[in-house]
Tab-separated table of N, CA and C in Angstrom:
chain	number	residue	atom	x	y	z
A	29	UNK	N	0.088	-6.035	-32.790
A	29	UNK	CA	-1.198	-5.769	-32.164
A	29	UNK	C	-0.937	-5.171	-30.777
A	30	UNK	N	-1.655	-4.124	-30.423
A	30	UNK	CA	-1.463	-3.488	-29.124
A	30	UNK	C	-1.960	-4.388	-28.005
A	31	UNK	N	-1.505	-4.100	-26.798
A	31	UNK	CA	-1.895	-4.909	-25.641
A	31	UNK	C	-3.409	-4.890	-25.431
A	32	UNK	N	-4.033	-3.729	-25.580
A	32	UNK	CA	-5.486	-3.626	-25.412
A	32	UNK	C	-6.201	-4.399	-26.509
A	33	UNK	N	-5.703	-4.329	-27.733
A	33	UNK	CA	-6.316	-5.082	-28.833
A	33	UNK	C	-6.227	-6.577	-28.567
A	34	UNK	N	-5.103	-7.052	-28.042
A	34	UNK	CA	-4.952	-8.468	-27.707
A	34	UNK	C	-5.938	-8.854	-26.601
A	35	UNK	N	-6.077	-8.006	-25.603
A	35	UNK	CA	-7.024	-8.271	-24.517
A	35	UNK	C	-8.447	-8.331	-25.046
A	36	UNK	N	-8.772	-7.445	-25.971
A	36	UNK	CA	-10.112	-7.424	-26.550
A	36	UNK	C	-10.377	-8.702	-27.339
A	37	UNK	N	-9.395	-9.181	-28.084
A	37	UNK	CA	-9.564	-10.431	-28.826
A	37	UNK	C	-9.753	-11.611	-27.865
A	38	UNK	N	-8.989	-11.640	-26.801
A	38	UNK	CA	-9.131	-12.676	-25.772
A	38	UNK	C	-10.530	-12.616	-25.160
A	39	UNK	N	-10.980	-11.409	-24.865
A	39	UNK	CA	-12.314	-11.203	-24.290
A	39	UNK	C	-13.401	-11.685	-25.247
A	40	UNK	N	-13.266	-11.360	-26.520
A	40	UNK	CA	-14.268	-11.776	-27.510
A	40	UNK	C	-14.294	-13.286	-27.693
A	41	UNK	N	-13.138	-13.922	-27.640
A	41	UNK	CA	-13.089	-15.387	-27.726
A	41	UNK	C	-13.829	-16.004	-26.550
A	42	UNK	N	-13.575	-15.495	-25.351
A	42	UNK	CA	-14.243	-16.007	-24.155
A	42	UNK	C	-15.751	-15.748	-24.226
A	43	UNK	N	-16.139	-14.571	-24.699
A	43	UNK	CA	-17.563	-14.233	-24.808
A	43	UNK	C	-18.274	-15.141	-25.796
A	44	UNK	N	-17.632	-15.418	-26.914
A	44	UNK	CA	-18.219	-16.305	-27.925
A	44	UNK	C	-18.433	-17.701	-27.346
A	45	UNK	N	-17.449	-18.207	-26.610
A	45	UNK	CA	-17.581	-19.528	-25.988
A	45	UNK	C	-18.721	-19.544	-24.975
A	46	UNK	N	-18.840	-18.477	-24.186
A	46	UNK	CA	-19.931	-18.383	-23.208
A	46	UNK	C	-21.279	-18.341	-23.906
A	47	UNK	N	-21.357	-17.575	-24.978
A	47	UNK	CA	-22.598	-17.458	-25.739
A	47	UNK	C	-23.010	-18.808	-26.335
A	48	UNK	N	-22.056	-19.546	-26.837
A	48	UNK	CA	-22.350	-20.848	-27.434
A	48	UNK	C	-22.854	-21.868	-26.410
A	49	UNK	N	-22.508	-21.667	-25.147
A	49	UNK	CA	-23.006	-22.541	-24.076
A	49	UNK	C	-24.219	-21.936	-23.372
A	50	UNK	N	-24.834	-20.968	-24.037
A	50	UNK	CA	-26.075	-20.335	-23.586
A	50	UNK	C	-25.920	-19.506	-22.323
A	51	UNK	N	-24.724	-18.955	-22.116
A	51	UNK	CA	-24.565	-17.936	-21.097
A	51	UNK	C	-25.392	-16.732	-21.513
A	52	UNK	N	-25.878	-15.970	-20.560
A	52	UNK	CA	-26.756	-14.842	-20.877
A	52	UNK	C	-26.211	-13.541	-20.296
A	53	UNK	N	-26.794	-12.446	-20.745
A	53	UNK	CA	-26.431	-11.106	-20.267
A	53	UNK	C	-24.913	-10.906	-20.262
A	54	UNK	N	-24.288	-11.250	-21.379
A	54	UNK	CA	-22.830	-11.202	-21.487
A	54	UNK	C	-22.396	-9.765	-21.760
A	55	UNK	N	-21.476	-9.288	-20.935
A	55	UNK	CA	-21.001	-7.911	-21.071
A	55	UNK	C	-19.496	-7.875	-20.831
A	56	UNK	N	-18.810	-7.045	-21.617
A	56	UNK	CA	-17.384	-6.810	-21.432
A	56	UNK	C	-17.168	-5.386	-20.963
A	57	UNK	N	-16.333	-5.226	-19.952
A	57	UNK	CA	-16.041	-3.902	-19.399
A	57	UNK	C	-14.547	-3.623	-19.489
A	58	UNK	N	-14.188	-2.465	-20.015
A	58	UNK	CA	-12.794	-2.041	-20.113
A	58	UNK	C	-12.410	-1.351	-18.807
A	59	UNK	N	-11.667	-2.062	-17.966
A	59	UNK	CA	-11.258	-1.516	-16.667
A	59	UNK	C	-9.788	-1.098	-16.675
A	60	UNK	N	-9.189	-1.041	-17.862
A	60	UNK	CA	-7.750	-0.779	-17.972
A	60	UNK	C	-7.334	0.585	-17.428
A	61	UNK	N	-8.219	1.559	-17.499
A	61	UNK	CA	-7.853	2.888	-16.993
A	61	UNK	C	-8.049	3.007	-15.487
A	62	UNK	N	-8.703	2.026	-14.891
A	62	UNK	CA	-9.008	2.071	-13.463
A	62	UNK	C	-8.184	1.064	-12.660
A	63	UNK	N	-7.966	-0.113	-13.224
A	63	UNK	CA	-7.205	-1.167	-12.541
A	63	UNK	C	-5.884	-1.398	-13.255
A	64	UNK	N	-4.844	-1.612	-12.508
A	64	UNK	CA	-3.565	-1.921	-13.145
A	64	UNK	C	-3.340	-3.420	-13.271
A	65	UNK	N	-4.169	-4.241	-12.639
A	65	UNK	CA	-3.945	-5.687	-12.639
A	65	UNK	C	-4.615	-6.426	-13.786
A	66	UNK	N	-5.535	-5.789	-14.485
A	66	UNK	CA	-6.208	-6.419	-15.617
A	66	UNK	C	-6.750	-5.342	-16.549
A	67	UNK	N	-7.037	-5.754	-17.786
A	67	UNK	CA	-7.561	-4.804	-18.775
A	67	UNK	C	-9.079	-4.815	-18.858
A	68	UNK	N	-9.679	-5.995	-18.659
A	68	UNK	CA	-11.119	-6.094	-18.907
A	68	UNK	C	-11.758	-7.183	-18.055
A	69	UNK	N	-13.046	-6.994	-17.815
A	69	UNK	CA	-13.881	-8.010	-17.170
A	69	UNK	C	-14.868	-8.530	-18.205
A	70	UNK	N	-15.122	-9.814	-18.161
A	70	UNK	CA	-16.229	-10.412	-18.884
A	70	UNK	C	-17.188	-10.919	-17.830
A	71	UNK	N	-18.442	-10.497	-17.914
A	71	UNK	CA	-19.451	-10.892	-16.939
A	71	UNK	C	-20.539	-11.658	-17.675
A	72	UNK	N	-20.865	-12.844	-17.145
A	72	UNK	CA	-21.813	-13.754	-17.787
A	72	UNK	C	-22.741	-14.309	-16.722
A	73	UNK	N	-23.996	-14.518	-17.069
A	73	UNK	CA	-24.942	-15.206	-16.188
A	73	UNK	C	-25.223	-16.594	-16.745
A	74	UNK	N	-25.525	-17.522	-15.838
A	74	UNK	CA	-25.931	-18.876	-16.218
A	74	UNK	C	-27.014	-19.329	-15.249
A	75	UNK	N	-27.876	-20.236	-15.722
A	75	UNK	CA	-29.082	-20.591	-14.971
A	75	UNK	C	-28.856	-21.429	-13.724
A	76	UNK	N	-27.819	-22.262	-13.717
A	76	UNK	CA	-27.623	-23.156	-12.575
A	76	UNK	C	-26.154	-23.568	-12.493
A	77	UNK	N	-25.829	-24.323	-11.466
A	77	UNK	CA	-24.446	-24.715	-11.225
A	77	UNK	C	-23.864	-25.519	-12.388
A	78	UNK	N	-24.656	-26.404	-12.948
A	78	UNK	CA	-24.186	-27.220	-14.067
A	78	UNK	C	-23.864	-26.347	-15.284
A	79	UNK	N	-24.727	-25.380	-15.570
A	79	UNK	CA	-24.475	-24.507	-16.716
A	79	UNK	C	-23.286	-23.594	-16.448
A	80	UNK	N	-23.135	-23.128	-15.234
A	80	UNK	CA	-21.954	-22.324	-14.892
A	80	UNK	C	-20.695	-23.115	-15.208
A	81	UNK	N	-20.675	-24.371	-14.797
A	81	UNK	CA	-19.526	-25.227	-15.091
A	81	UNK	C	-19.298	-25.411	-16.578
A	82	UNK	N	-20.377	-25.598	-17.333
A	82	UNK	CA	-20.258	-25.783	-18.780
A	82	UNK	C	-19.717	-24.518	-19.450
A	83	UNK	N	-20.182	-23.367	-19.021
A	83	UNK	CA	-19.708	-22.093	-19.592
A	83	UNK	C	-18.224	-21.915	-19.290
A	84	UNK	N	-17.830	-22.137	-18.058
A	84	UNK	CA	-16.426	-21.986	-17.659
A	84	UNK	C	-15.534	-22.949	-18.440
A	85	UNK	N	-15.962	-24.215	-18.534
A	85	UNK	CA	-15.168	-25.202	-19.279
A	85	UNK	C	-15.017	-24.803	-20.737
A	86	UNK	N	-16.104	-24.318	-21.349
A	86	UNK	CA	-16.055	-23.906	-22.757
A	86	UNK	C	-15.115	-22.721	-22.943
A	87	UNK	N	-15.149	-21.774	-22.039
A	87	UNK	CA	-14.255	-20.615	-22.123
A	87	UNK	C	-12.805	-21.069	-22.026
A	88	UNK	N	-12.504	-21.905	-21.054
A	88	UNK	CA	-11.128	-22.396	-20.900
A	88	UNK	C	-10.652	-23.115	-22.163
A	89	UNK	N	-11.490	-23.987	-22.714
A	89	UNK	CA	-11.117	-24.754	-23.902
A	89	UNK	C	-10.899	-23.857	-25.112
A	90	UNK	N	-11.803	-22.906	-25.331
A	90	UNK	CA	-11.703	-22.050	-26.514
A	90	UNK	C	-10.508	-21.104	-26.420
A	91	UNK	N	-10.270	-20.541	-25.252
A	91	UNK	CA	-9.117	-19.647	-25.087
A	91	UNK	C	-7.819	-20.438	-25.259
A	92	UNK	N	-7.784	-21.654	-24.769
A	92	UNK	CA	-6.606	-22.509	-24.958
A	92	UNK	C	-6.394	-22.796	-26.446
A	93	UNK	N	-7.468	-23.137	-27.135
A	93	UNK	CA	-7.388	-23.484	-28.555
A	93	UNK	C	-6.973	-22.291	-29.419
A	94	UNK	N	-7.612	-21.155	-29.203
A	94	UNK	CA	-7.394	-19.988	-30.065
A	94	UNK	C	-6.154	-19.184	-29.674
A	95	UNK	N	-5.906	-19.042	-28.370
A	95	UNK	CA	-4.831	-18.153	-27.903
A	95	UNK	C	-3.698	-18.886	-27.182
A	96	UNK	N	-3.822	-20.213	-27.059
A	96	UNK	CA	-2.828	-21.017	-26.339
A	96	UNK	C	-2.578	-20.475	-24.934
A	97	UNK	N	-3.676	-20.160	-24.250
A	97	UNK	CA	-3.611	-19.587	-22.897
A	97	UNK	C	-4.453	-20.408	-21.937
A	98	UNK	N	-3.963	-20.550	-20.734
A	98	UNK	CA	-4.735	-21.166	-19.661
A	98	UNK	C	-4.879	-20.131	-18.549
A	99	UNK	N	-5.904	-20.274	-17.725
A	99	UNK	CA	-6.078	-19.294	-16.643
A	99	UNK	C	-4.906	-19.339	-15.657
A	100	UNK	N	-4.546	-18.170	-15.159
A	100	UNK	CA	-3.552	-18.094	-14.096
A	100	UNK	C	-4.148	-18.592	-12.790
A	101	UNK	N	-5.464	-18.412	-12.681
A	101	UNK	CA	-6.167	-18.777	-11.455
A	101	UNK	C	-7.620	-19.054	-11.784
A	102	UNK	N	-8.170	-20.035	-11.077
A	102	UNK	CA	-9.602	-20.363	-11.189
A	102	UNK	C	-10.121	-20.474	-9.766
A	103	UNK	N	-11.145	-19.696	-9.478
A	103	UNK	CA	-11.711	-19.708	-8.131
A	103	UNK	C	-13.186	-20.061	-8.173
A	104	UNK	N	-13.652	-20.746	-7.124
A	104	UNK	CA	-15.073	-21.002	-6.955
A	104	UNK	C	-15.616	-22.095	-7.847
A	105	UNK	N	-14.876	-23.176	-8.027
A	105	UNK	CA	-15.348	-24.277	-8.885
A	105	UNK	C	-16.774	-24.649	-8.503
A	106	UNK	N	-17.664	-24.607	-9.507
A	106	UNK	CA	-19.073	-24.874	-9.238
A	106	UNK	C	-19.706	-23.704	-8.508
A	107	UNK	N	-20.789	-23.967	-7.839
A	107	UNK	CA	-21.428	-22.937	-7.040
A	107	UNK	C	-22.097	-21.856	-7.846
A	108	UNK	N	-22.198	-20.693	-7.215
A	108	UNK	CA	-22.937	-19.570	-7.792
A	108	UNK	C	-22.083	-18.569	-8.550
A	109	UNK	N	-20.775	-18.663	-8.415
A	109	UNK	CA	-19.894	-17.697	-9.044
A	109	UNK	C	-18.543	-18.356	-9.272
A	110	UNK	N	-18.076	-18.342	-10.493
A	110	UNK	CA	-16.747	-18.852	-10.811
A	110	UNK	C	-15.983	-17.743	-11.509
A	111	UNK	N	-14.729	-17.596	-11.143
A	111	UNK	CA	-13.860	-16.569	-11.696
A	111	UNK	C	-12.686	-17.242	-12.396
A	112	UNK	N	-12.392	-16.804	-13.609
A	112	UNK	CA	-11.193	-17.216	-14.340
A	112	UNK	C	-10.322	-15.986	-14.545
A	113	UNK	N	-9.087	-16.060	-14.096
A	113	UNK	CA	-8.153	-14.947	-14.245
A	113	UNK	C	-7.128	-15.316	-15.314
A	114	UNK	N	-7.224	-14.652	-16.464
A	114	UNK	CA	-6.266	-14.868	-17.549
A	114	UNK	C	-5.183	-13.791	-17.566
A	115	UNK	N	-5.120	-12.976	-16.534
A	115	UNK	CA	-4.155	-11.876	-16.500
A	115	UNK	C	-4.746	-10.630	-17.122
A	116	UNK	N	-4.784	-10.579	-18.456
A	116	UNK	CA	-5.307	-9.409	-19.153
A	116	UNK	C	-6.813	-9.270	-19.019
A	117	UNK	N	-7.499	-10.391	-18.855
A	117	UNK	CA	-8.944	-10.355	-18.637
A	117	UNK	C	-9.301	-11.235	-17.443
A	118	UNK	N	-10.394	-10.883	-16.802
A	118	UNK	CA	-10.951	-11.690	-15.718
A	118	UNK	C	-12.396	-11.995	-16.095
A	119	UNK	N	-12.739	-13.281	-16.070
A	119	UNK	CA	-14.069	-13.743	-16.438
A	119	UNK	C	-14.830	-14.081	-15.165
A	120	UNK	N	-16.036	-13.541	-15.044
A	120	UNK	CA	-16.931	-13.836	-13.923
A	120	UNK	C	-18.173	-14.507	-14.498
A	121	UNK	N	-18.489	-15.715	-14.032
A	121	UNK	CA	-19.726	-16.377	-14.435
A	121	UNK	C	-20.556	-16.556	-13.169
A	122	UNK	N	-21.729	-15.934	-13.175
A	122	UNK	CA	-22.594	-15.869	-11.999
A	122	UNK	C	-23.914	-16.585	-12.218
A	123	UNK	N	-24.510	-17.019	-11.112
A	123	UNK	CA	-25.949	-17.297	-11.122
A	123	UNK	C	-26.639	-15.934	-11.133
A	124	UNK	N	-27.899	-15.895	-11.524
A	124	UNK	CA	-28.629	-14.621	-11.575
A	124	UNK	C	-28.661	-13.945	-10.202
A	125	UNK	N	-28.844	-14.733	-9.164
A	125	UNK	CA	-28.930	-14.165	-7.804
A	125	UNK	C	-27.606	-13.529	-7.383
A	126	UNK	N	-26.502	-14.219	-7.639
A	126	UNK	CA	-25.196	-13.689	-7.249
A	126	UNK	C	-24.810	-12.477	-8.100
A	127	UNK	N	-25.183	-12.516	-9.363
A	127	UNK	CA	-24.869	-11.363	-10.217
A	127	UNK	C	-25.602	-10.126	-9.720
A	128	UNK	N	-26.847	-10.287	-9.346
A	128	UNK	CA	-27.612	-9.157	-8.810
A	128	UNK	C	-27.017	-8.681	-7.489
A	129	UNK	N	-26.622	-9.621	-6.641
A	129	UNK	CA	-26.070	-9.283	-5.332
A	129	UNK	C	-24.759	-8.490	-5.458
A	130	UNK	N	-23.831	-8.984	-6.275
A	130	UNK	CA	-22.529	-8.326	-6.399
A	130	UNK	C	-22.557	-7.113	-7.325
A	131	UNK	N	-23.463	-7.089	-8.270
A	131	UNK	CA	-23.716	-5.921	-9.128
A	131	UNK	C	-22.438	-5.282	-9.678
A	132	UNK	N	-21.604	-6.085	-10.312
A	132	UNK	CA	-20.350	-5.549	-10.839
A	132	UNK	C	-20.578	-4.450	-11.872
A	133	UNK	N	-21.635	-4.595	-12.675
A	133	UNK	CA	-21.907	-3.541	-13.655
A	133	UNK	C	-22.190	-2.207	-12.976
A	134	UNK	N	-22.848	-2.246	-11.837
A	134	UNK	CA	-23.131	-1.005	-11.111
A	134	UNK	C	-21.845	-0.450	-10.501
A	135	UNK	N	-21.002	-1.325	-9.960
A	135	UNK	CA	-19.739	-0.875	-9.373
A	135	UNK	C	-18.807	-0.260	-10.419
A	136	UNK	N	-18.871	-0.777	-11.638
A	136	UNK	CA	-17.992	-0.334	-12.711
A	136	UNK	C	-18.755	0.441	-13.775
A	137	UNK	N	-19.806	1.134	-13.379
A	137	UNK	CA	-20.685	1.817	-14.339
A	137	UNK	C	-19.993	2.927	-15.122
A	138	UNK	N	-18.875	3.435	-14.647
A	138	UNK	CA	-18.199	4.547	-15.318
A	138	UNK	C	-17.151	4.106	-16.333
A	139	UNK	N	-16.939	2.794	-16.482
A	139	UNK	CA	-15.936	2.326	-17.446
A	139	UNK	C	-16.614	2.004	-18.777
A	140	UNK	N	-15.861	2.061	-19.869
A	140	UNK	CA	-16.458	1.766	-21.180
A	140	UNK	C	-16.880	0.301	-21.314
A	141	UNK	N	-17.970	0.099	-22.038
A	141	UNK	CA	-18.424	-1.247	-22.385
A	141	UNK	C	-17.735	-1.629	-23.692
A	142	UNK	N	-17.269	-2.868	-23.777
A	142	UNK	CA	-16.571	-3.358	-24.965
A	142	UNK	C	-17.560	-4.081	-25.868
A	143	UNK	N	-17.518	-3.759	-27.153
A	143	UNK	CA	-18.346	-4.458	-28.135
A	143	UNK	C	-17.779	-5.868	-28.302
A	144	UNK	N	-18.543	-6.865	-27.885
A	144	UNK	CA	-18.086	-8.249	-27.926
A	144	UNK	C	-18.318	-8.900	-29.286
A	145	UNK	N	-19.011	-8.210	-30.177
A	145	UNK	CA	-19.298	-8.698	-31.521
A	145	UNK	C	-20.007	-10.056	-31.496
A	146	UNK	N	-20.955	-10.179	-30.584
A	146	UNK	CA	-21.778	-11.387	-30.511
A	146	UNK	C	-23.018	-11.205	-31.374
A	147	UNK	N	-23.579	-12.309	-31.874
A	147	UNK	CA	-24.815	-12.175	-32.642
A	147	UNK	C	-25.945	-11.642	-31.760
A	148	UNK	N	-26.838	-10.906	-32.365
A	148	UNK	CA	-28.005	-10.403	-31.637
A	148	UNK	C	-28.863	-11.574	-31.166
A	149	UNK	N	-29.449	-11.486	-29.968
A	149	UNK	CA	-30.328	-12.560	-29.503
A	149	UNK	C	-31.435	-12.819	-30.527
A	150	UNK	N	-31.666	-14.099	-30.815
A	150	UNK	CA	-32.715	-14.465	-31.747
A	150	UNK	C	-32.274	-14.505	-33.204
A	151	UNK	N	-31.028	-14.063	-33.490
A	151	UNK	CA	-30.559	-14.142	-34.876
A	151	UNK	C	-30.007	-15.533	-35.142
A	152	UNK	N	-29.927	-15.902	-36.406
A	152	UNK	CA	-29.459	-17.240	-36.766
A	152	UNK	C	-27.971	-17.304	-37.074
A	153	UNK	N	-27.226	-16.211	-36.843
A	153	UNK	CA	-25.804	-16.198	-37.144
A	153	UNK	C	-24.972	-16.606	-35.978
């Protein structure tokens, strides 16, 4: 499996875990052609500090279970924004206010969006 394919699988695992904990507005961005330090960003919103923590914990657990990986770094425990750095991917979980303020999607608007293969909102799958 190519390095990008492995990163995409890692990203999809993290996205699925975030989705299962009711993270919203989940988007994957391929930054591999722009940044040399990581391949992709996963950006997720959560309603409050408790949900941010639940989303982050679920991502860590699922990535550990499926890929036997732990984050190289975790910043911002609790609060409005938590970052998990897995090397190949970086996960950002924001409150709605912080996500709007930092506007990572706007900063990275020229990079490809990755299909996370998540169920459509409102579907039963």
